[in-house]
XYZ file of C-alpha atoms in Angstrom:
543
model
C -27.810 -15.210 -36.297
C -30.198 -17.530 -35.801
C -33.254 -15.868 -33.983
C -35.643 -18.464 -30.927
C -38.837 -18.744 -30.818
C -39.266 -19.433 -27.382
C -42.131 -20.072 -25.053
C -42.597 -20.613 -21.351
C -44.282 -18.935 -18.339
C -40.917 -18.142 -17.133
C -40.631 -15.318 -20.067
C -36.763 -15.094 -21.056
C -34.073 -18.203 -20.577
C -30.975 -17.945 -21.717
C -30.581 -17.743 -25.476
C -29.044 -20.334 -27.065
C -29.911 -22.879 -24.971
C -30.842 -25.924 -26.631
C -34.392 -27.344 -27.189
C -36.393 -28.333 -24.562
C -34.397 -27.419 -21.881
C -35.143 -26.435 -18.887
C -32.965 -24.047 -15.764
C -33.606 -23.815 -12.032
C -36.828 -25.277 -12.428
C -38.099 -23.744 -14.921
C -38.863 -25.883 -18.914
C -39.507 -24.308 -22.032
C -38.996 -25.497 -25.595
C -36.634 -23.421 -27.647
C -37.430 -23.569 -31.511
C -34.313 -22.262 -33.521
C -34.961 -20.772 -37.201
C -32.155 -23.217 -38.078
C -30.677 -26.450 -38.137
C -27.419 -25.271 -34.728
C -28.522 -23.595 -32.060
C -26.187 -21.770 -29.519
C -24.729 -22.319 -25.718
C -25.024 -19.946 -23.276
C -21.509 -19.250 -23.218
C -20.435 -18.902 -26.427
C -23.014 -16.351 -27.333
C -21.830 -13.014 -27.764
C -24.777 -10.628 -29.556
C -28.666 -11.857 -29.758
C -31.443 -10.205 -31.534
C -34.412 -10.954 -29.402
C -37.132 -12.444 -30.787
C -40.699 -9.867 -30.469
C -43.186 -11.238 -28.339
C -45.517 -12.767 -31.418
C -43.429 -15.695 -32.487
C -43.638 -16.991 -28.681
C -46.574 -20.122 -28.784
C -48.320 -21.190 -25.726
C -47.064 -24.337 -23.625
C -49.908 -26.805 -21.948
C -50.376 -26.054 -18.849
C -48.137 -28.368 -17.160
C -45.292 -26.050 -18.060
C -46.791 -23.086 -15.943
C -46.069 -24.125 -12.012
C -42.661 -24.035 -12.998
C -40.948 -20.666 -12.057
C -37.720 -19.898 -10.793
C -34.912 -17.348 -12.173
C -34.376 -17.318 -15.469
C -31.266 -15.267 -17.607
C -31.191 -14.242 -20.363
C -27.799 -13.687 -22.093
C -26.983 -10.142 -24.267
C -23.818 -8.859 -25.804
C -23.998 -5.152 -24.631
C -26.505 -3.178 -22.702
C -26.578 -1.223 -25.580
C -28.691 -4.266 -27.267
C -30.747 -5.226 -24.176
C -33.667 -5.403 -24.170
C -35.465 -2.775 -22.871
C -37.036 -3.404 -19.062
C -40.232 -2.451 -18.597
C -39.562 -2.852 -14.435
C -39.104 0.238 -12.087
C -35.602 0.944 -11.260
C -34.931 -0.393 -7.471
C -31.268 0.425 -7.077
C -28.543 0.553 -10.071
C -24.979 -0.348 -8.185
C -21.106 0.569 -9.809
C -19.696 -2.642 -8.117
C -16.318 -1.190 -8.062
C -16.300 2.162 -8.625
C -17.329 5.666 -8.381
C -20.714 6.800 -10.009
C -21.274 6.801 -13.781
C -24.488 7.301 -15.217
C -25.285 5.177 -18.596
C -27.860 4.656 -20.571
C -29.994 7.271 -18.219
C -29.534 5.748 -15.129
C -27.743 6.292 -12.811
C -25.269 3.068 -11.321
C -24.126 4.352 -8.097
C -20.702 3.370 -5.565
C -21.236 -0.078 -4.810
C -22.820 -0.114 0.010
C -24.484 -3.328 -0.443
C -21.431 -5.505 -0.995
C -19.325 -7.510 1.235
C -16.156 -9.106 0.495
C -14.201 -9.131 -3.435
C -11.585 -6.799 -3.850
C -11.968 -3.808 -7.360
C -9.984 -3.307 -9.726
C -9.516 -0.589 -12.624
C -8.735 0.023 -15.973
C -7.818 2.406 -18.901
C -9.128 0.766 -21.130
C -11.495 1.184 -23.786
C -14.712 -0.777 -23.273
C -16.383 -2.076 -26.451
C -20.446 -2.912 -27.294
C -21.633 -0.676 -24.856
C -22.346 3.410 -24.729
C -20.721 4.243 -21.545
C -17.771 1.993 -21.528
C -16.970 4.025 -17.768
C -19.298 1.199 -16.157
C -17.316 -1.904 -17.142
C -13.835 0.150 -16.917
C -14.345 -1.005 -13.392
C -14.523 -4.528 -11.721
C -15.037 -6.310 -8.135
C -13.320 -10.013 -7.901
C -13.576 -12.521 -5.841
C -16.354 -14.079 -3.823
C -18.596 -12.280 -2.532
C -21.874 -10.811 -1.613
C -24.364 -8.541 -2.483
C -27.843 -8.168 0.155
C -29.684 -5.663 -1.521
C -32.627 -4.555 0.725
C -36.407 -3.888 -0.426
C -39.643 -3.362 0.776
C -41.740 -5.577 -0.045
C -41.733 -9.410 -1.261
C -42.030 -10.049 -4.989
C -40.934 -10.690 -7.699
C -37.583 -8.434 -9.171
C -34.935 -8.675 -11.934
C -32.010 -8.144 -12.647
C -29.072 -6.860 -14.857
C -25.480 -8.396 -14.316
C -22.679 -6.161 -16.363
C -19.518 -7.867 -16.992
C -16.580 -7.092 -18.464
C -13.227 -9.294 -19.364
C -9.888 -6.614 -17.946
C -7.915 -9.224 -16.933
C -7.558 -13.044 -18.915
C -6.630 -12.911 -22.051
C -7.371 -16.272 -23.513
C -10.391 -18.639 -23.260
C -10.332 -21.270 -20.364
C -8.688 -18.868 -17.569
C -11.343 -17.885 -16.056
C -15.276 -18.836 -15.431
C -17.639 -18.716 -12.664
C -21.099 -19.178 -11.122
C -23.380 -16.719 -10.190
C -25.981 -17.835 -8.392
C -29.689 -15.126 -7.178
C -31.243 -16.115 -4.189
C -29.505 -19.242 -3.693
C -30.029 -20.465 -7.476
C -27.663 -21.153 -9.462
C -28.265 -19.034 -13.552
C -24.985 -18.536 -14.441
C -23.113 -21.249 -14.367
C -19.227 -21.926 -15.368
C -19.305 -18.366 -17.667
C -16.417 -17.532 -19.382
C -16.433 -13.627 -20.886
C -13.478 -14.181 -22.584
C -14.985 -16.777 -24.783
C -18.486 -15.425 -24.824
C -17.098 -11.903 -25.456
C -13.636 -11.628 -25.329
C -10.957 -8.596 -23.307
C -12.665 -5.958 -22.700
C -16.018 -5.963 -24.567
C -19.176 -5.114 -22.333
C -21.496 -8.656 -21.893
C -24.960 -7.841 -20.002
C -26.477 -11.314 -18.285
C -30.943 -10.807 -17.761
C -32.384 -12.453 -14.314
C -35.898 -12.285 -14.401
C -38.906 -14.257 -12.347
C -36.871 -13.577 -8.869
C -39.068 -14.750 -6.034
C -37.970 -12.498 -3.252
C -39.874 -13.444 0.340
C -37.114 -12.425 3.231
C -36.431 -8.506 2.404
C -33.141 -9.177 0.605
C -31.999 -9.285 -3.250
C -29.630 -11.532 -3.050
C -26.215 -12.514 -5.804
C -23.282 -14.744 -5.219
C -20.394 -14.846 -7.086
C -18.930 -18.404 -6.818
C -15.318 -18.911 -7.573
C -14.247 -21.576 -10.296
C -11.403 -21.139 -12.486
C -10.032 -18.060 -11.226
C -12.423 -15.345 -9.257
C -15.578 -14.378 -10.554
C -15.768 -10.373 -11.805
C -18.622 -8.057 -11.600
C -18.689 -4.823 -13.253
C -22.003 -3.723 -11.892
C -25.768 -4.391 -11.915
C -29.392 -3.061 -11.678
C -32.783 -4.471 -9.504
C -36.305 -3.690 -10.889
C -39.767 -3.993 -10.044
C -42.867 -3.176 -9.444
C -43.515 -4.695 -6.108
C -40.643 -3.525 -4.122
C -39.117 -0.177 -3.437
C -35.079 0.573 -2.526
C -34.934 -0.347 1.657
C -33.489 3.875 2.913
C -34.416 1.820 6.571
C -32.918 -1.153 6.634
C -30.441 -2.015 9.189
C -27.982 -5.043 9.128
C -28.263 -7.521 11.896
C -26.048 -7.753 14.881
C -24.195 -10.474 15.153
C -24.730 -12.558 18.029
C -22.462 -11.787 20.734
C -20.594 -15.776 22.115
C -21.989 -15.962 25.967
C -19.116 -18.295 27.860
C -21.009 -19.770 30.663
C -23.804 -16.957 31.403
C -21.735 -14.626 31.733
C -18.668 -11.880 30.437
C -15.469 -13.309 31.741
C -12.846 -11.887 33.194
C -9.639 -13.398 32.072
C -5.511 -13.651 32.670
C -2.932 -15.282 31.050
C 0.216 -17.583 31.937
C 2.345 -16.458 34.267
C 5.842 -17.305 33.434
C 4.539 -20.680 31.802
C 2.708 -21.675 33.919
C -1.086 -22.199 35.312
C -0.999 -20.675 39.306
C -2.446 -22.410 41.652
C -4.762 -19.865 42.207
C -6.016 -18.869 38.968
C -9.690 -20.434 39.499
C -9.543 -18.397 42.028
C -10.021 -15.193 40.132
C -10.203 -15.922 36.655
C -12.240 -17.652 34.138
C -10.298 -17.362 30.866
C -6.608 -17.961 30.223
C -4.375 -17.085 27.490
C -1.147 -18.222 27.123
C 1.298 -14.800 27.259
C 3.721 -16.964 25.225
C 3.554 -20.571 24.610
C 1.227 -20.489 21.803
C 2.763 -18.256 19.936
C 4.015 -19.990 16.767
C 7.618 -19.335 17.266
C 7.503 -20.997 20.092
C 5.862 -23.860 19.649
C 7.538 -24.595 16.076
C 11.412 -23.385 16.754
C 12.546 -25.881 13.831
C 10.748 -26.967 10.673
C 9.011 -28.949 11.469
C 9.838 -29.447 15.147
C 6.560 -28.771 17.302
C 6.941 -28.272 20.745
C 3.018 -29.025 21.977
C 4.139 -29.358 26.001
C 3.536 -26.109 27.901
C 0.483 -25.555 24.905
C -0.549 -29.115 26.082
C -0.842 -28.238 29.484
C -2.800 -24.949 29.129
C -5.397 -26.539 27.195
C -5.532 -29.653 29.934
C -6.094 -26.824 33.109
C -8.871 -24.816 30.971
C -11.008 -28.606 30.253
C -10.420 -29.520 33.675
C -11.813 -26.012 34.506
C -14.244 -25.754 32.445
C -12.926 -22.680 30.770
C -12.361 -20.847 27.640
C -8.586 -20.448 26.460
C -7.630 -17.514 23.620
C -4.867 -18.856 20.824
C -2.789 -16.035 20.793
C -1.775 -15.740 18.145
C -1.536 -17.333 14.744
C 0.362 -14.705 12.085
C 2.372 -11.404 13.709
C 5.317 -10.109 12.894
C 7.192 -10.326 16.634
C 7.438 -14.083 17.636
C 7.152 -15.694 14.670
C 9.598 -18.569 13.413
C 12.681 -17.576 11.714
C 12.909 -20.116 9.562
C 9.668 -18.556 7.489
C 11.150 -15.224 6.196
C 13.729 -17.192 4.063
C 10.952 -19.314 2.358
C 9.615 -19.003 -1.013
C 6.045 -17.563 -0.831
C 4.571 -20.419 -2.086
C 6.600 -22.456 1.108
C 5.215 -19.463 3.105
C 1.723 -19.492 2.628
C 2.052 -23.871 2.684
C 3.674 -23.440 6.324
C 1.216 -20.867 7.304
C -1.690 -22.930 6.511
C -0.454 -25.928 8.152
C 0.433 -24.040 11.468
C -3.708 -23.340 11.742
C -4.563 -26.662 10.548
C -2.137 -28.525 13.261
C -3.064 -26.322 15.709
C -7.100 -26.916 15.868
C -6.687 -30.630 15.123
C -4.736 -31.171 18.203
C -6.863 -28.319 20.423
C -10.684 -28.718 18.304
C -12.066 -27.229 21.135
C -9.560 -23.759 21.074
C -13.093 -21.469 22.126
C -11.242 -18.092 20.846
C -8.242 -17.175 18.134
C -5.948 -13.967 18.000
C -5.796 -15.068 13.852
C -3.711 -11.598 13.488
C -2.181 -9.099 15.834
C -0.923 -5.937 14.861
C -1.056 -5.409 11.283
C -0.605 -2.217 11.220
C 2.468 -0.429 10.052
C 4.883 1.102 12.068
C 3.165 -1.701 15.124
C 4.384 -5.796 13.716
C 2.704 -6.763 10.528
C 4.009 -9.676 9.401
C 5.957 -9.268 6.205
C 6.033 -13.346 5.285
C 2.190 -13.186 4.942
C 2.129 -10.393 3.138
C 5.482 -12.170 1.220
C 3.023 -15.382 0.946
C -0.332 -13.418 0.207
C 0.217 -10.887 -1.323
C -1.648 -7.187 -0.339
C -4.712 -9.247 1.145
C -2.970 -11.620 3.690
C -5.208 -10.870 6.520
C -8.365 -11.422 4.374
C -6.123 -14.776 3.373
C -4.682 -15.379 6.679
C -8.740 -15.051 7.934
C -9.800 -17.662 5.460
C -7.536 -20.551 6.229
C -8.551 -19.864 10.461
C -11.528 -20.279 8.910
C -11.169 -23.434 7.029
C -9.554 -24.669 9.579
C -10.526 -23.295 12.955
C -14.606 -23.460 12.301
C -15.721 -23.428 14.913
C -13.198 -21.264 17.111
C -14.098 -16.721 17.309
C -11.727 -15.976 15.031
C -10.452 -12.314 16.234
C -7.999 -9.330 14.292
C -6.311 -8.318 17.891
C -4.019 -5.095 17.895
C -2.909 -1.505 20.430
C -4.059 1.562 19.549
C -7.178 0.701 18.946
C -9.094 2.657 21.547
C -6.398 5.463 21.440
C -3.884 6.807 19.306
C -4.853 4.411 15.668
C -8.148 3.885 15.336
C -9.006 5.040 11.753
C -5.766 3.490 10.378
C -6.213 -0.109 12.399
C -10.013 -0.044 10.598
C -8.618 1.143 7.314
C -6.167 -1.911 7.391
C -8.741 -4.475 8.284
C -11.990 -3.016 5.982
C -11.866 -5.566 3.556
C -11.642 -8.189 5.667
C -14.232 -6.707 7.992
C -16.523 -6.104 4.249
C -15.674 -9.583 2.961
C -18.428 -12.264 3.081
C -17.755 -16.158 1.765
C -20.193 -18.071 -0.651
C -22.486 -18.703 2.176
C -22.663 -14.804 3.335
C -20.589 -14.845 7.194
C -18.081 -13.371 7.512
C -14.535 -14.745 8.560
C -13.768 -12.617 10.773
C -16.186 -12.668 13.742
C -15.045 -10.012 16.604
C -12.112 -7.223 17.110
C -9.163 -7.511 19.790
C -8.978 -3.960 21.313
C -4.669 -3.923 23.783
C -4.801 -1.936 26.587
C -2.242 -1.320 28.324
C -0.820 1.994 30.031
C -4.209 3.617 29.554
C -2.791 6.311 32.061
C 0.057 7.259 29.183
C 0.449 10.342 28.231
C -2.662 10.972 29.871
C -5.453 9.435 31.473
C -8.705 8.432 29.189
C -11.608 8.763 31.394
C -14.971 6.132 31.146
C -16.734 8.728 28.252
C -13.723 8.442 26.689
C -13.619 4.736 26.776
C -17.307 4.618 26.154
C -17.618 6.961 23.045
C -14.762 5.135 21.919
C -15.965 1.592 22.248
C -19.302 2.225 20.477
C -17.585 4.329 17.185
C -15.258 0.831 17.166
C -17.956 -1.459 17.188
C -20.618 0.597 14.960
C -17.708 0.858 11.807
C -16.544 -2.913 12.392
C -20.523 -3.181 11.486
C -21.258 -4.386 15.159
C -18.879 -6.912 15.760
C -18.338 -8.435 19.061
C -15.558 -6.778 20.887
C -12.560 -8.363 23.273
C -10.685 -6.114 25.782
C -8.041 -8.442 24.547
C -4.589 -6.417 27.189
C -5.581 -4.677 29.567
C -3.369 -3.589 32.641
C -2.558 -0.936 34.690
C 0.652 0.401 36.021
C 0.934 2.294 39.554
C 3.800 4.135 39.138
C 2.610 6.869 36.108
C 1.644 9.324 39.089
C 4.165 8.442 41.860
C 0.688 7.243 43.992
C 1.349 3.580 43.555
C -1.271 1.321 44.848
C -4.300 4.130 45.494
C -3.405 5.727 42.035
C -3.913 1.813 40.271
C -6.785 1.418 41.958
C -8.156 4.831 41.070
C -7.351 3.419 37.485
C -8.980 0.626 37.386
C -12.596 1.717 39.876
C -12.918 4.522 36.690
C -11.812 2.709 33.671
C -13.551 -1.147 34.655
C -16.230 -0.994 34.388
C -16.465 1.195 31.570
C -15.369 -2.156 29.749
C -17.386 -4.940 31.596
C -20.510 -2.716 31.403
C -20.484 -2.240 27.520
C -23.048 -4.142 25.845
C -20.390 -4.107 22.796
C -17.758 -6.027 25.279
C -17.586 -9.603 25.547
C -14.844 -10.079 28.027
C -11.925 -8.584 29.492
C -8.952 -9.944 29.555
C -5.530 -8.386 31.745
C -1.903 -9.054 30.948
C -0.899 -10.244 34.234
C -1.634 -10.646 37.354
C 1.451 -11.329 40.146
C 3.970 -8.508 41.239
C 7.618 -8.646 39.327
C 6.195 -11.447 36.634
C 3.848 -8.879 34.348
C 4.896 -7.685 30.812
C 4.683 -4.690 32.015
C 6.261 -3.102 35.419
C 4.275 -2.207 38.174
C 0.463 -3.601 36.544
C 0.268 -7.093 39.010
C -2.778 -7.329 41.221
C -1.142 -9.675 44.178
C 2.184 -10.679 45.427
C 4.216 -13.727 45.110
C 2.309 -14.517 48.069
C -0.974 -14.172 47.150
C -1.614 -10.282 49.436
C -4.294 -8.011 47.054
C -2.999 -4.483 46.500
C -6.235 -2.421 46.639
C -7.361 -2.891 43.109
C -6.927 -6.842 42.751
C -9.514 -6.740 46.038
C -12.005 -4.251 44.547
C -11.522 -6.077 41.363
C -12.771 -9.283 43.090
C -15.146 -6.776 45.109
C -17.239 -5.301 41.557
C -17.367 -8.675 39.936
C -18.589 -11.144 42.734
C -15.142 -13.481 42.941
C -14.500 -11.617 46.441
């Protein structure tokens, strides 16, 4: 085994780097004791060089300091880190102790998916840490109490690929790439522990940020530790609240088309529009690669002329999708889903809001063709494609019974999408759409209950903005007609509209006899108002 005589102000660089190299602005000289040096990607075990073997660098090198990695074969052979432990995390599994350090179940990572194995792990004092992983592109943000210098210990094991070249990925810390094209199989083999230590990480924003960057196949990480004498784990950190969209300085109250058209009185009442059926995939592309954009074009022309936002409804839904999509191979389905989103947003780049996935909970209307195309991560993959092709739109997950019977089921189904962060630390889901049909059956939901549920969903989603996406009230549930509809609107609508997390409300139809649910109309076809409409317009100041 070659030993390297090292001397550089950045402490340990990646062992095995060629002589007189630089990494991320940290320069140094490494002098191997034999004529052959080993590149970092092929190092499987190293013997740390004692500090007594170091020599001084010229003063001119001492000003260049950036995060620097030291690579070792396993935690058992890793050099001791003579700093205070801030936190240690098992990113893919439960609490586990290794070398006297407790690795906690993850609470700081956004994105990725977890996997476990029962295979024995070589090269570790406790293989349990390495028997679970988080894979995919994801970001960890660990809150700390002080700016300063931190050291990271990153733990890896190859649990999936079976040969060299099948997976490689990179890792960035605080925006600096510290590991490039790591091939775990080539470096350590399968089911073998591998540790990288990254020192001299300068943190100034209160968050130690680790980003896993895809290369060939998904990145993978088993766990990590954060060490420092400068700061501790910030137990009082509160994640920032996402920005609430602003549509002209007020919350919108919108509606849908009526029988495929926009009525001439629409702008008298509403300031946002959603195509009821015209924009659904099955309506636009009933035959493969033959689009019927005409009805949607007219809606956008109306919205542009009147300066109001359009909400696209809906990209991926198990109902009202084209029948032909179900007969394709998974690869073809993936291509067609992406083509549908791409073509829509290229034609309508000013789309303000999009219901990307609709009603994905079992028993509602999950898109089986999307699950066939993308597997169990079909919701997340759908949002990734929407973000790719519709970067300026607000991307929404929309469902019914979200505020009532199925709150927990819906949150569970979309949890991985809520938690996901891309390589820039950004979410791919921007807001939640809460349908509100029939809020009087089988019980009448009170304003207090509505506020409680809105608070809960907002908090559980990581403070995402909320849209009341499909609101209507039947007049016949209690046999009281106009008076009953009016009373429910007066009680429920302010609870929606005045909630600070609610960005806007879209009613689902307004003309008697032309609404999806019978008895929910607010005006007669001749324009005569029902009492609930009079009250609503007065409440909104639009009378």
